mmCIF file of C-alpha atoms in Angstrom:
data_model
loop_
_atom_site.group_PDB
_atom_site.id
_atom_site.type_symbol
_atom_site.label_atom_id
_atom_site.label_comp_id
_atom_site.label_asym_id
_atom_site.label_seq_id
_atom_site.Cartn_x
_atom_site.Cartn_y
_atom_site.Cartn_z
ATOM 1 C CA MET A 298 16.921 9.314 35.925
ATOM 2 C CA THR A 299 15.621 8.611 32.221
ATOM 3 C CA ALA A 300 12.795 10.444 31.090
ATOM 4 C CA ALA A 301 10.274 7.592 30.116
ATOM 5 C CA ALA A 302 9.834 6.288 26.224
ATOM 6 C CA PRO A 303 7.527 8.075 24.395
ATOM 7 C CA ASP A 304 4.238 7.199 23.133
ATOM 8 C CA LEU A 305 4.606 5.654 19.666
ATOM 9 C CA PHE A 306 1.628 5.629 17.191
ATOM 10 C CA THR A 307 -0.446 8.251 18.489
ATOM 11 C CA TRP A 308 -2.173 10.972 16.783
ATOM 12 C CA GLU A 309 -0.187 13.542 18.834
ATOM 13 C CA PHE A 310 3.044 11.390 17.186
ATOM 14 C CA ALA A 311 1.708 11.775 13.661
ATOM 15 C CA ALA A 312 2.160 15.377 13.820
ATOM 16 C CA ASP A 313 5.222 15.610 15.225
ATOM 17 C CA PRO A 314 7.383 12.405 16.115
ATOM 18 C CA TYR A 315 10.836 13.594 15.961
ATOM 19 C CA PRO A 316 11.214 14.468 19.733
ATOM 20 C CA ALA A 317 9.995 10.660 20.313
ATOM 21 C CA TYR A 318 12.864 9.439 17.824
ATOM 22 C CA ALA A 319 15.710 11.907 19.092
ATOM 23 C CA TRP A 320 14.085 9.528 22.439
ATOM 24 C CA LEU A 321 14.731 6.152 20.709
ATOM 25 C CA ARG A 322 17.897 7.460 19.274
ATOM 26 C CA GLU A 323 19.959 8.018 22.591
ATOM 27 C CA HIS A 324 18.256 5.458 24.402
ATOM 28 C CA GLU A 325 16.752 2.378 22.428
ATOM 29 C CA PRO A 326 17.798 3.179 18.789
ATOM 30 C CA VAL A 327 17.561 -0.242 18.149
ATOM 31 C CA ARG A 328 14.181 -1.127 19.643
ATOM 32 C CA ARG A 329 10.997 -3.476 19.153
ATOM 33 C CA THR A 330 7.915 -2.179 19.358
ATOM 34 C CA ARG A 331 4.347 -4.151 18.999
ATOM 35 C CA LEU A 332 3.102 -1.641 15.973
ATOM 36 C CA PRO A 333 -1.118 -0.719 15.695
ATOM 37 C CA SER A 334 -1.243 -3.999 13.568
ATOM 38 C CA GLY A 335 -0.088 -6.009 16.764
ATOM 39 C CA VAL A 336 3.041 -6.969 13.933
ATOM 40 C CA GLU A 337 6.197 -6.487 16.463
ATOM 41 C CA ALA A 338 9.442 -5.388 14.787
ATOM 42 C CA TRP A 339 12.370 -3.488 15.745
ATOM 43 C CA LEU A 340 12.922 0.147 14.885
ATOM 44 C CA VAL A 341 16.719 1.577 13.954
ATOM 45 C CA THR A 342 16.838 4.908 14.458
ATOM 46 C CA ARG A 343 20.713 6.303 14.406
ATOM 47 C CA TYR A 344 21.657 6.997 10.682
ATOM 48 C CA ALA A 345 24.656 4.405 10.969
ATOM 49 C CA ASP A 346 23.076 1.997 11.860
ATOM 50 C CA ALA A 347 20.059 2.926 9.263
ATOM 51 C CA LYS A 348 22.731 2.843 6.230
ATOM 52 C CA GLN A 349 24.051 -0.805 7.941
ATOM 53 C CA ALA A 350 20.469 -1.928 7.518
ATOM 54 C CA LEU A 351 19.397 -0.851 4.413
ATOM 55 C CA ALA A 352 22.312 -2.286 2.476
ATOM 56 C CA ASP A 353 22.256 -5.552 4.454
ATOM 57 C CA PRO A 354 21.695 -8.332 2.606
ATOM 58 C CA ARG A 355 20.840 -11.145 5.348
ATOM 59 C CA LEU A 356 17.548 -8.916 5.899
ATOM 60 C CA SER A 357 15.330 -9.602 3.719
ATOM 61 C CA LYS A 358 12.210 -7.823 1.094
ATOM 62 C CA ASN A 359 10.572 -11.341 0.799
ATOM 63 C CA PRO A 360 8.091 -11.801 2.965
ATOM 64 C CA ALA A 361 8.304 -15.621 2.819
ATOM 65 C CA HIS A 362 10.981 -14.828 5.640
ATOM 66 C CA HIS A 363 9.175 -13.171 8.135
ATOM 67 C CA ASP A 364 8.269 -15.587 11.176
ATOM 68 C CA GLU A 365 4.822 -14.222 11.348
ATOM 69 C CA PRO A 366 2.060 -15.474 14.115
ATOM 70 C CA ALA A 367 -1.318 -16.426 13.001
ATOM 71 C CA HIS A 368 -2.544 -12.818 13.768
ATOM 72 C CA ALA A 369 -0.416 -10.674 11.862
ATOM 73 C CA LYS A 370 -0.628 -12.760 8.487
ATOM 74 C CA GLY A 371 -0.406 -10.350 5.709
ATOM 75 C CA LYS A 372 -0.165 -7.052 7.822
ATOM 76 C CA THR A 373 3.101 -6.275 6.287
ATOM 77 C CA GLY A 374 2.920 -5.262 2.669
ATOM 78 C CA ILE A 375 0.337 -3.302 0.734
ATOM 79 C CA PRO A 376 -3.235 -4.522 1.813
ATOM 80 C CA GLY A 377 -4.276 -6.294 -1.472
ATOM 81 C CA GLU A 378 -1.746 -7.246 -2.624
ATOM 82 C CA ARG A 379 -1.202 -10.879 -1.799
ATOM 83 C CA LYS A 380 -4.707 -12.046 -2.997
ATOM 84 C CA ALA A 381 -4.308 -9.597 -6.337
ATOM 85 C CA GLU A 382 -1.384 -12.095 -7.112
ATOM 86 C CA LEU A 383 1.128 -8.070 -7.582
ATOM 87 C CA MET A 384 3.592 -9.933 -5.214
ATOM 88 C CA THR A 385 6.918 -9.775 -7.389
ATOM 89 C CA HIS A 386 7.660 -6.321 -7.492
ATOM 90 C CA LEU A 387 11.311 -4.474 -6.511
ATOM 91 C CA LEU A 388 10.135 -4.321 -3.130
ATOM 92 C CA ASN A 389 9.339 -7.851 -1.781
ATOM 93 C CA ILE A 390 12.051 -9.303 -3.906
ATOM 94 C CA ASP A 391 15.852 -10.408 -3.847
ATOM 95 C CA PRO A 392 18.698 -11.180 -5.883
ATOM 96 C CA PRO A 393 19.264 -13.054 -8.819
ATOM 97 C CA ASP A 394 15.181 -11.367 -9.737
ATOM 98 C CA HIS A 395 15.533 -8.461 -7.995
ATOM 99 C CA THR A 396 18.841 -7.368 -9.870
ATOM 100 C CA ARG A 397 16.995 -8.822 -13.688
ATOM 101 C CA LEU A 398 13.826 -6.373 -12.865
ATOM 102 C CA ARG A 399 15.229 -3.608 -11.413
ATOM 103 C CA ARG A 400 17.683 -3.480 -14.838
ATOM 104 C CA LEU A 401 14.550 -3.730 -16.950
ATOM 105 C CA VAL A 402 12.671 -0.938 -15.489
ATOM 106 C CA SER A 403 15.723 1.859 -15.113
ATOM 107 C CA LYS A 404 15.675 2.122 -18.734
ATOM 108 C CA ALA A 405 12.401 4.338 -18.077
ATOM 109 C CA PHE A 406 14.484 6.362 -14.749
ATOM 110 C CA THR A 407 17.639 7.085 -16.852
ATOM 111 C CA PRO A 408 18.671 10.866 -16.415
ATOM 112 C CA ARG A 409 17.855 11.609 -20.365
ATOM 113 C CA ARG A 410 14.908 9.629 -20.284
ATOM 114 C CA VAL A 411 13.845 12.308 -17.227
ATOM 115 C CA ALA A 412 14.861 15.043 -19.082
ATOM 116 C CA GLU A 413 13.144 14.439 -21.731
ATOM 117 C CA PHE A 414 9.903 14.448 -19.554
ATOM 118 C CA ALA A 415 10.579 17.976 -17.837
ATOM 119 C CA PRO A 416 8.236 20.193 -19.872
ATOM 120 C CA ARG A 417 5.321 17.855 -19.725
ATOM 121 C CA VAL A 418 5.853 17.813 -15.975
ATOM 122 C CA ARG A 419 5.601 21.936 -16.413
ATOM 123 C CA GLU A 420 2.118 21.936 -18.264
ATOM 124 C CA LEU A 421 0.750 19.257 -15.667
ATOM 125 C CA THR A 422 2.181 21.846 -12.521
ATOM 126 C CA ASP A 423 0.926 25.424 -14.805
ATOM 127 C CA ARG A 424 -2.433 23.346 -15.859
ATOM 128 C CA LEU A 425 -3.055 22.062 -11.961
ATOM 129 C CA ILE A 426 -1.779 25.867 -10.884
ATOM 130 C CA ASP A 427 -4.436 27.483 -12.960
ATOM 131 C CA GLY A 428 -7.275 25.619 -11.974
ATOM 132 C CA PHE A 429 -7.533 27.206 -8.856
ATOM 133 C CA ALA A 430 -5.384 30.155 -8.961
ATOM 134 C CA GLU A 431 -8.161 33.078 -10.280
ATOM 135 C CA ARG A 432 -10.076 31.219 -6.339
ATOM 136 C CA GLY A 433 -7.590 32.425 -4.178
ATOM 137 C CA GLU A 434 -7.599 29.727 -1.723
ATOM 138 C CA ALA A 435 -7.230 26.444 -2.578
ATOM 139 C CA ASP A 436 -5.893 22.697 -1.315
ATOM 140 C CA LEU A 437 -2.892 22.054 -2.222
ATOM 141 C CA ILE A 438 -2.642 18.349 -1.270
ATOM 142 C CA HIS A 439 -6.090 17.370 -3.347
ATOM 143 C CA GLU A 440 -5.997 19.678 -6.432
ATOM 144 C CA PHE A 441 -2.338 19.671 -7.080
ATOM 145 C CA ALA A 442 -0.049 17.465 -4.960
ATOM 146 C CA PHE A 443 -1.939 14.357 -5.120
ATOM 147 C CA PRO A 444 -2.848 14.905 -8.859
ATOM 148 C CA LEU A 445 0.720 16.117 -10.652
ATOM 149 C CA PRO A 446 2.449 12.363 -9.966
ATOM 150 C CA ILE A 447 -0.723 10.814 -10.714
ATOM 151 C CA TYR A 448 -0.973 12.428 -14.021
ATOM 152 C CA ALA A 449 2.854 12.287 -14.479
ATOM 153 C CA ILE A 450 3.044 8.538 -14.067
ATOM 154 C CA CYS A 451 0.253 7.970 -16.510
ATOM 155 C CA ASP A 452 1.756 9.436 -19.111
ATOM 156 C CA LEU A 453 5.447 7.221 -18.059
ATOM 157 C CA LEU A 454 3.881 3.997 -18.117
ATOM 158 C CA GLY A 455 1.382 4.960 -21.212
ATOM 159 C CA VAL A 456 -2.096 5.009 -19.257
ATOM 160 C CA PRO A 457 -4.440 6.399 -22.325
ATOM 161 C CA PRO A 458 -5.365 9.802 -20.769
ATOM 162 C CA GLU A 459 -9.329 8.676 -21.272
ATOM 163 C CA ASP A 460 -8.583 6.026 -18.298
ATOM 164 C CA GLN A 461 -6.229 8.384 -16.370
ATOM 165 C CA ASP A 462 -9.001 9.955 -13.972
ATOM 166 C CA ASP A 463 -10.153 6.132 -13.093
ATOM 167 C CA PHE A 464 -5.933 5.890 -11.775
ATOM 168 C CA ARG A 465 -6.853 8.669 -9.836
ATOM 169 C CA ASP A 466 -9.727 6.965 -8.008
ATOM 170 C CA TRP A 467 -8.451 4.268 -7.346
ATOM 171 C CA ALA A 468 -4.491 5.869 -6.519
ATOM 172 C CA GLY A 469 -7.024 7.798 -3.802
ATOM 173 C CA MET A 470 -8.056 5.536 -2.335
ATOM 174 C CA MET A 471 -4.838 3.734 -1.939
ATOM 175 C CA ILE A 472 -3.325 6.662 -0.068
ATOM 176 C CA ARG A 473 -6.585 6.991 2.352
ATOM 177 C CA HIS A 474 -4.929 3.835 4.504
ATOM 178 C CA GLY A 475 -7.765 4.479 7.180
ATOM 179 C CA GLY A 476 -10.089 7.571 5.868
ATOM 180 C CA GLY A 477 -11.850 5.092 3.460
ATOM 181 C CA PRO A 478 -14.344 2.522 3.230
ATOM 182 C CA ARG A 479 -13.448 -0.367 4.861
ATOM 183 C CA GLY A 480 -11.391 -2.886 2.651
ATOM 184 C CA GLY A 481 -11.290 0.151 0.202
ATOM 185 C CA VAL A 482 -7.825 -0.335 -0.402
ATOM 186 C CA ALA A 483 -7.720 -4.015 -1.161
ATOM 187 C CA ARG A 484 -10.614 -3.370 -4.072
ATOM 188 C CA SER A 485 -8.925 -0.468 -5.184
ATOM 189 C CA VAL A 486 -5.851 -2.488 -5.242
ATOM 190 C CA LYS A 487 -7.707 -5.144 -7.096
ATOM 191 C CA LYS A 488 -9.294 -2.875 -9.671
ATOM 192 C CA MET A 489 -6.255 -2.025 -10.784
ATOM 193 C CA ARG A 490 -4.236 -5.148 -11.334
ATOM 194 C CA GLY A 491 -7.697 -6.164 -13.450
ATOM 195 C CA TYR A 492 -6.871 -2.976 -15.247
ATOM 196 C CA LEU A 493 -3.004 -3.328 -15.487
ATOM 197 C CA ALA A 494 -3.574 -6.646 -16.651
ATOM 198 C CA GLU A 495 -6.314 -5.555 -19.233
ATOM 199 C CA LEU A 496 -4.277 -3.149 -20.641
ATOM 200 C CA ILE A 497 -0.870 -5.090 -20.685
ATOM 201 C CA HIS A 498 -2.515 -7.030 -23.239
ATOM 202 C CA ARG A 499 -4.014 -3.996 -25.185
ATOM 203 C CA LYS A 500 -0.642 -2.607 -25.611
ATOM 204 C CA ARG A 501 1.335 -6.593 -26.190
ATOM 205 C CA GLU A 502 -1.360 -6.703 -29.422
ATOM 206 C CA ALA A 503 -0.565 -3.373 -30.850
ATOM 207 C CA LEU A 504 3.467 -3.099 -30.229
ATOM 208 C CA PRO A 505 5.277 -2.193 -33.006
ATOM 209 C CA ALA A 506 7.754 -4.303 -34.326
ATOM 210 C CA GLU A 507 11.200 -1.759 -33.160
ATOM 211 C CA ALA A 508 10.387 0.663 -30.492
ATOM 212 C CA GLY A 509 9.776 4.279 -31.574
ATOM 213 C CA PRO A 510 10.867 7.179 -28.986
ATOM 214 C CA GLY A 511 9.720 8.144 -25.503
ATOM 215 C CA GLU A 512 7.693 4.644 -25.953
ATOM 216 C CA ASP A 513 6.125 3.942 -22.564
ATOM 217 C CA LEU A 514 7.330 1.965 -20.093
ATOM 218 C CA ILE A 515 4.253 -0.842 -20.193
ATOM 219 C CA SER A 516 5.123 -1.698 -23.747
ATOM 220 C CA GLY A 517 8.943 -1.880 -22.931
ATOM 221 C CA LEU A 518 8.016 -3.919 -20.271
ATOM 222 C CA ILE A 519 6.154 -5.682 -22.936
ATOM 223 C CA ARG A 520 9.164 -5.820 -25.669
ATOM 224 C CA ALA A 521 11.482 -7.436 -22.623
ATOM 225 C CA SER A 522 9.368 -9.683 -21.387
ATOM 226 C CA ASP A 523 8.878 -11.053 -25.317
ATOM 227 C CA HIS A 524 13.003 -10.853 -26.327
ATOM 228 C CA GLY A 525 13.934 -13.443 -23.757
ATOM 229 C CA GLU A 526 13.931 -11.762 -20.303
ATOM 230 C CA HIS A 527 11.429 -14.024 -19.115
ATOM 231 C CA LEU A 528 9.305 -11.511 -17.360
ATOM 232 C CA THR A 529 5.875 -12.599 -17.188
ATOM 233 C CA GLU A 530 2.824 -11.078 -17.291
ATOM 234 C CA ASN A 531 2.284 -11.063 -13.282
ATOM 235 C CA GLU A 532 5.404 -9.482 -13.166
ATOM 236 C CA ALA A 533 5.500 -6.956 -15.504
ATOM 237 C CA ALA A 534 1.681 -6.191 -13.625
ATOM 238 C CA ALA A 535 3.433 -5.755 -10.487
ATOM 239 C CA MET A 536 5.690 -3.553 -11.239
ATOM 240 C CA ALA A 537 3.574 -1.139 -13.518
ATOM 241 C CA PHE A 538 1.989 -1.603 -9.858
ATOM 242 C CA ILE A 539 4.293 -0.841 -7.426
ATOM 243 C CA LEU A 540 5.403 1.994 -9.903
ATOM 244 C CA LEU A 541 2.109 3.295 -9.983
ATOM 245 C CA PHE A 542 1.983 3.101 -5.523
ATOM 246 C CA ALA A 543 5.798 3.904 -4.954
ATOM 247 C CA GLY A 544 5.660 6.839 -7.412
ATOM 248 C CA PHE A 545 3.271 8.480 -6.530
ATOM 249 C CA GLU A 546 2.147 8.826 -2.774
ATOM 250 C CA THR A 547 5.783 9.802 -1.855
ATOM 251 C CA THR A 548 6.006 12.304 -4.275
ATOM 252 C CA VAL A 549 2.415 13.764 -3.519
ATOM 253 C CA ASN A 550 4.459 13.788 0.528
ATOM 254 C CA LEU A 551 7.182 15.731 -1.155
ATOM 255 C CA ILE A 552 5.300 18.672 -2.744
ATOM 256 C CA GLY A 553 2.733 18.720 0.631
ATOM 257 C CA ASN A 554 5.979 18.425 3.322
ATOM 258 C CA GLY A 555 8.137 19.893 1.545
ATOM 259 C CA THR A 556 4.977 23.351 0.706
ATOM 260 C CA TYR A 557 4.351 23.141 4.226
ATOM 261 C CA ALA A 558 7.762 23.126 5.600
ATOM 262 C CA LEU A 559 8.252 26.467 3.345
ATOM 263 C CA LEU A 560 5.455 28.417 5.025
ATOM 264 C CA THR A 561 6.197 27.764 8.251
ATOM 265 C CA HIS A 562 9.956 29.372 7.390
ATOM 266 C CA PRO A 563 9.320 31.959 6.166
ATOM 267 C CA GLY A 564 12.979 33.109 5.815
ATOM 268 C CA GLN A 565 13.809 30.532 3.722
ATOM 269 C CA ARG A 566 11.120 30.183 1.685
ATOM 270 C CA ALA A 567 11.681 34.292 1.132
ATOM 271 C CA ARG A 568 15.476 33.008 -0.429
ATOM 272 C CA LEU A 569 14.399 30.777 -2.552
ATOM 273 C CA GLN A 570 12.116 33.126 -4.033
ATOM 274 C CA GLU A 571 14.852 35.571 -4.722
ATOM 275 C CA SER A 572 16.645 32.789 -6.276
ATOM 276 C CA LEU A 573 13.994 32.139 -8.206
ATOM 277 C CA ALA A 574 13.459 35.076 -9.429
ATOM 278 C CA ALA A 575 16.946 35.483 -10.434
ATOM 279 C CA GLY A 576 16.683 32.282 -12.540
ATOM 280 C CA GLU A 577 19.008 30.028 -10.145
ATOM 281 C CA ARG A 578 18.597 26.755 -9.723
ATOM 282 C CA GLY A 579 20.594 25.970 -7.277
ATOM 283 C CA LEU A 580 18.825 26.486 -4.202
ATOM 284 C CA LEU A 581 15.798 24.858 -5.370
ATOM 285 C CA GLU A 582 18.217 21.831 -6.024
ATOM 286 C CA THR A 583 19.869 21.936 -2.644
ATOM 287 C CA GLY A 584 16.421 22.950 -1.258
ATOM 288 C CA VAL A 585 13.979 19.666 -2.624
ATOM 289 C CA GLU A 586 16.980 17.363 -0.930
ATOM 290 C CA GLU A 587 16.889 19.534 2.481
ATOM 291 C CA LEU A 588 13.341 19.076 2.304
ATOM 292 C CA LEU A 589 13.723 15.715 1.884
ATOM 293 C CA ARG A 590 15.146 15.121 4.917
ATOM 294 C CA TYR A 591 14.025 17.452 7.292
ATOM 295 C CA ASP A 592 10.456 16.231 7.323
ATOM 296 C CA GLY A 593 10.815 13.573 4.216
ATOM 297 C CA PRO A 594 7.118 11.849 2.398
ATOM 298 C CA VAL A 595 8.777 8.049 3.528
ATOM 299 C CA GLU A 596 9.010 7.895 7.182
ATOM 300 C CA LEU A 597 10.017 4.370 7.841
ATOM 301 C CA ALA A 598 11.829 2.275 4.807
ATOM 302 C CA THR A 599 9.472 -0.661 3.507
ATOM 303 C CA TRP A 600 9.257 -3.830 5.467
ATOM 304 C CA ARG A 601 12.731 -6.380 5.978
ATOM 305 C CA PHE A 602 12.929 -9.809 7.370
ATOM 306 C CA ALA A 603 16.681 -11.078 9.084
ATOM 307 C CA THR A 604 17.354 -14.912 7.083
ATOM 308 C CA GLU A 605 20.100 -15.516 9.690
ATOM 309 C CA PRO A 606 21.414 -13.977 13.694
ATOM 310 C CA VAL A 607 22.202 -10.278 12.573
ATOM 311 C CA ALA A 608 22.929 -8.135 14.802
ATOM 312 C CA ILE A 609 22.449 -3.946 14.740
ATOM 313 C CA GLY A 610 23.455 -0.966 17.176
ATOM 314 C CA GLY A 611 24.094 -3.874 19.763
ATOM 315 C CA GLN A 612 21.249 -5.181 19.492
ATOM 316 C CA HIS A 613 20.903 -9.308 18.568
ATOM 317 C CA ILE A 614 17.557 -9.496 15.495
ATOM 318 C CA ALA A 615 16.620 -13.546 15.047
ATOM 319 C CA PRO A 616 15.702 -15.329 11.873
ATOM 320 C CA GLY A 617 12.625 -14.148 10.520
ATOM 321 C CA ASP A 618 12.557 -11.088 12.800
ATOM 322 C CA PRO A 619 10.858 -7.912 10.764
ATOM 323 C CA VAL A 620 13.041 -4.747 10.564
ATOM 324 C CA LEU A 621 12.027 -1.209 9.716
ATOM 325 C CA VAL A 622 14.597 1.545 9.144
ATOM 326 C CA VAL A 623 13.006 4.841 11.025
ATOM 327 C CA LEU A 624 14.257 7.278 7.783
ATOM 328 C CA ALA A 625 12.725 10.412 9.503
ATOM 329 C CA ALA A 626 14.734 8.727 12.296
ATOM 330 C CA ALA A 627 17.897 8.465 11.220
ATOM 331 C CA ASP A 628 17.980 11.829 8.978
ATOM 332 C CA ARG A 629 17.495 14.261 12.017
ATOM 333 C CA ASP A 630 20.968 11.682 13.491
ATOM 334 C CA PRO A 631 22.938 15.098 14.823
ATOM 335 C CA GLU A 632 25.558 12.391 14.553
ATOM 336 C CA ARG A 633 25.689 12.851 11.315
ATOM 337 C CA PHE A 634 23.840 16.043 11.114
ATOM 338 C CA ALA A 635 25.091 19.316 12.102
ATOM 339 C CA GLU A 636 21.908 20.933 13.738
ATOM 340 C CA PRO A 637 19.494 18.413 11.983
ATOM 341 C CA ASP A 638 16.160 20.211 13.676
ATOM 342 C CA THR A 639 16.866 23.084 11.708
ATOM 343 C CA LEU A 640 15.550 23.659 8.259
ATOM 344 C CA ASP A 641 19.121 25.338 5.986
ATOM 345 C CA LEU A 642 17.384 24.623 1.644
ATOM 346 C CA ALA A 643 21.889 25.936 1.421
ATOM 347 C CA ARG A 644 22.870 22.669 2.985
ATOM 348 C CA ARG A 645 25.761 20.789 1.394
ATOM 349 C CA ASP A 646 26.801 17.737 3.086
ATOM 350 C CA ASN A 647 23.091 16.107 2.682
ATOM 351 C CA GLN A 648 23.311 12.406 2.668
ATOM 352 C CA HIS A 649 19.938 11.674 3.362
ATOM 353 C CA LEU A 650 18.491 8.450 3.542
ATOM 354 C CA GLY A 651 14.910 10.207 1.918
ATOM 355 C CA TYR A 652 14.921 7.393 -0.795
ATOM 356 C CA GLY A 653 17.142 4.652 0.808
ATOM 357 C CA HIS A 654 20.775 2.887 0.256
ATOM 358 C CA GLY A 655 21.698 0.055 -1.245
ATOM 359 C CA ILE A 656 20.019 -1.868 -3.911
ATOM 360 C CA HIS A 657 16.757 -0.492 -3.183
ATOM 361 C CA TYR A 658 17.216 2.813 -3.664
ATOM 362 C CA CYS A 659 14.797 4.082 -5.050
ATOM 363 C CA LEU A 660 14.422 3.875 -8.757
ATOM 364 C CA GLY A 661 12.191 6.798 -9.292
ATOM 365 C CA ALA A 662 14.293 9.008 -7.164
ATOM 366 C CA PRO A 663 15.804 11.450 -10.566
ATOM 367 C CA LEU A 664 11.747 11.799 -11.353
ATOM 368 C CA ALA A 665 10.839 12.775 -7.835
ATOM 369 C CA ARG A 666 13.149 15.323 -7.412
ATOM 370 C CA LEU A 667 12.309 17.208 -11.263
ATOM 371 C CA GLU A 668 8.520 16.933 -9.896
ATOM 372 C CA GLY A 669 9.106 18.232 -7.026
ATOM 373 C CA GLN A 670 11.689 20.701 -7.562
ATOM 374 C CA THR A 671 8.546 21.815 -10.555
ATOM 375 C CA ALA A 672 5.976 22.084 -8.221
ATOM 376 C CA LEU A 673 7.387 23.908 -5.916
ATOM 377 C CA ALA A 674 8.830 26.938 -7.989
ATOM 378 C CA GLY A 675 5.480 27.201 -9.889
ATOM 379 C CA LEU A 676 4.092 27.561 -6.324
ATOM 380 C CA LEU A 677 6.377 29.791 -4.986
ATOM 381 C CA THR A 678 6.549 31.630 -8.224
ATOM 382 C CA ARG A 679 3.067 31.776 -9.440
ATOM 383 C CA LEU A 680 1.441 32.644 -6.027
ATOM 384 C CA PRO A 681 4.296 34.581 -4.122
ATOM 385 C CA ASP A 682 2.088 35.677 -1.293
ATOM 386 C CA LEU A 683 1.451 31.612 -1.021
ATOM 387 C CA ARG A 684 0.212 31.329 3.423
ATOM 388 C CA LEU A 685 -1.617 28.522 5.552
ATOM 389 C CA ALA A 686 -5.298 29.122 5.572
ATOM 390 C CA VAL A 687 -5.628 27.745 8.682
ATOM 391 C CA ASP A 688 -4.092 27.748 11.972
ATOM 392 C CA GLU A 689 -0.683 25.331 12.381
ATOM 393 C CA SER A 690 -2.422 22.830 14.824
ATOM 394 C CA GLU A 691 -5.968 22.154 12.440
ATOM 395 C CA LEU A 692 -3.360 20.181 10.292
ATOM 396 C CA ARG A 693 -3.627 16.834 10.330
ATOM 397 C CA TRP A 694 -1.433 14.477 8.716
ATOM 398 C CA ARG A 695 -2.366 10.513 6.960
ATOM 399 C CA GLY A 696 -2.963 7.468 9.188
ATOM 400 C CA GLY A 697 -0.031 5.004 8.211
ATOM 401 C CA LEU A 698 3.056 3.090 9.637
ATOM 402 C CA ILE A 699 5.676 4.003 6.243
ATOM 403 C CA MET A 700 4.792 7.222 4.631
ATOM 404 C CA ARG A 701 4.196 10.332 6.525
ATOM 405 C CA GLY A 702 1.752 12.689 4.766
ATOM 406 C CA LEU A 703 -1.009 15.600 4.939
ATOM 407 C CA ARG A 704 -4.480 14.902 4.573
ATOM 408 C CA THR A 705 -5.276 18.780 3.577
ATOM 409 C CA LEU A 706 -3.167 21.758 3.482
ATOM 410 C CA PRO A 707 -5.389 24.672 2.774
ATOM 411 C CA VAL A 708 -4.495 28.016 0.860
ATOM 412 C CA GLU A 709 -4.723 31.258 -0.058
ATOM 413 C CA PHE A 710 -3.222 33.638 -1.833
ATOM 414 C CA THR A 711 -3.920 36.617 -3.790
ATOM 415 C CA PRO A 712 -6.043 35.512 -7.027
ATOM 416 C CA THR A 713 -4.129 35.611 -10.553
ATOM 417 C CA GLY A 714 -5.230 35.092 -14.108
ATOM 418 C CA PRO A 715 -3.725 31.997 -16.182
#
C-alpha cells in the first residue's frame, strides 16, 4: 500500500522538504498542486523531466501566457513588479527580446570581469568578518551572508557608496517575504524602481564618450541603449533591478545554507579546512558545487507557462498552465546522482541544476560562485572553530516559494583580532 501524499508548504516541510520531494519523485513526479497563494501549478520533481522542462521553448517565461483566474492575478512573480513597471526583465521574457537583453548584460559577467572583481569580494569578506570576529558570536545571515552580495552587486551596478545602505534596507524588506509589514515588499520594489530610474538619468548625463576599464554595469546598459541596441529606460531599470534581486538573495542563501551544511557535517568541513590550510582550491571549487546541489539557494525555478499542450513525465499540461520545476528535488534524484542525500564535497559527476539549464541558465553564476567560495574560505580560515550557537531544531527557514534560505544562523567561535 502506498503511503499517503505528504503535506507540502507547511513549516515542517520548509525545515526539511527532501523526504516529501522523494515521495513525489517516486509516486507523482509531475503533480498538479494548489500553492499557498491559491494558484494551481504543476510541480516537476525528477531530474530528467526537470532538465527537459527548463529547456522547452513551449514553456514561456512571460506571465502574459498564464491562463489565470481572477483570484490569481499578479501572484506569480515578484510582489510589486507589475505596478512598478519592472516586468521587462530576463526572468519574464522569451526570445527574441530575451536574447537581445541577455547579450547586453552578459558582458558584465565574463570570466575576466568576474576575476577582476575577486579582490573586491575578498576585501568585503574580510571587512564583514572584522565586524564580529572580536565578539566570539554572530548571526551569519544578517552580519555576513546578507550584506556581502548586496555590497558586491551594488559595486558592480555602480551604485555610489553613500547610497548602498539604502539598497541594503530595501533588499532586506524584499527578502523578508511574510516577515515584514504588509505591502512592505511592494513598497521596497517601488522605492528601488524610483531610485534606479534617477540613477540611470544621472549616469546618462555624466557618461563619458568612451567606456573606461571596469565601467559599471548601469553605465554599460545606458551606453548600449544609446548605441542602437534599443534598450529603453524601463528595460534598463528592470534589468538593474532583476540583477540586484536575483543576484543577492541566491548568494545570501548559498552562503547561509552552505555554512549550515558544513557545520552539520564535521567530517566534510574538516577535509575542506585541511585543504584550504594547504593552499589548495580544488576541494573548495567542487565543494561549492556540491553545496549548491545538496541544499541549494533556489528551491523551485521561476515560473513557466505552457503556450501549447506539453507532455512532461507522462502528464499532459494544457496551454496557460503554470509549471514549477523543483530544482531541490531534481538535484537529489537517485536516478542521476549516486547517494544523493549524502554531502560529498569531492563529488565529480555533479551536473546539478542549481543555476538552471538552457537559455535561462543563471547569468550571474560565475559571480555567485566567486562570492560563495570566497565567503566560505574566509569563514573557515579565520574562524576555524566556528560552531552553531543554537540547536538545529531552533533554526527557522524563510517562507516563500522560490528561494530556500535560513532566517538566522547564530554561531559561536573563539574571538580573534582583526
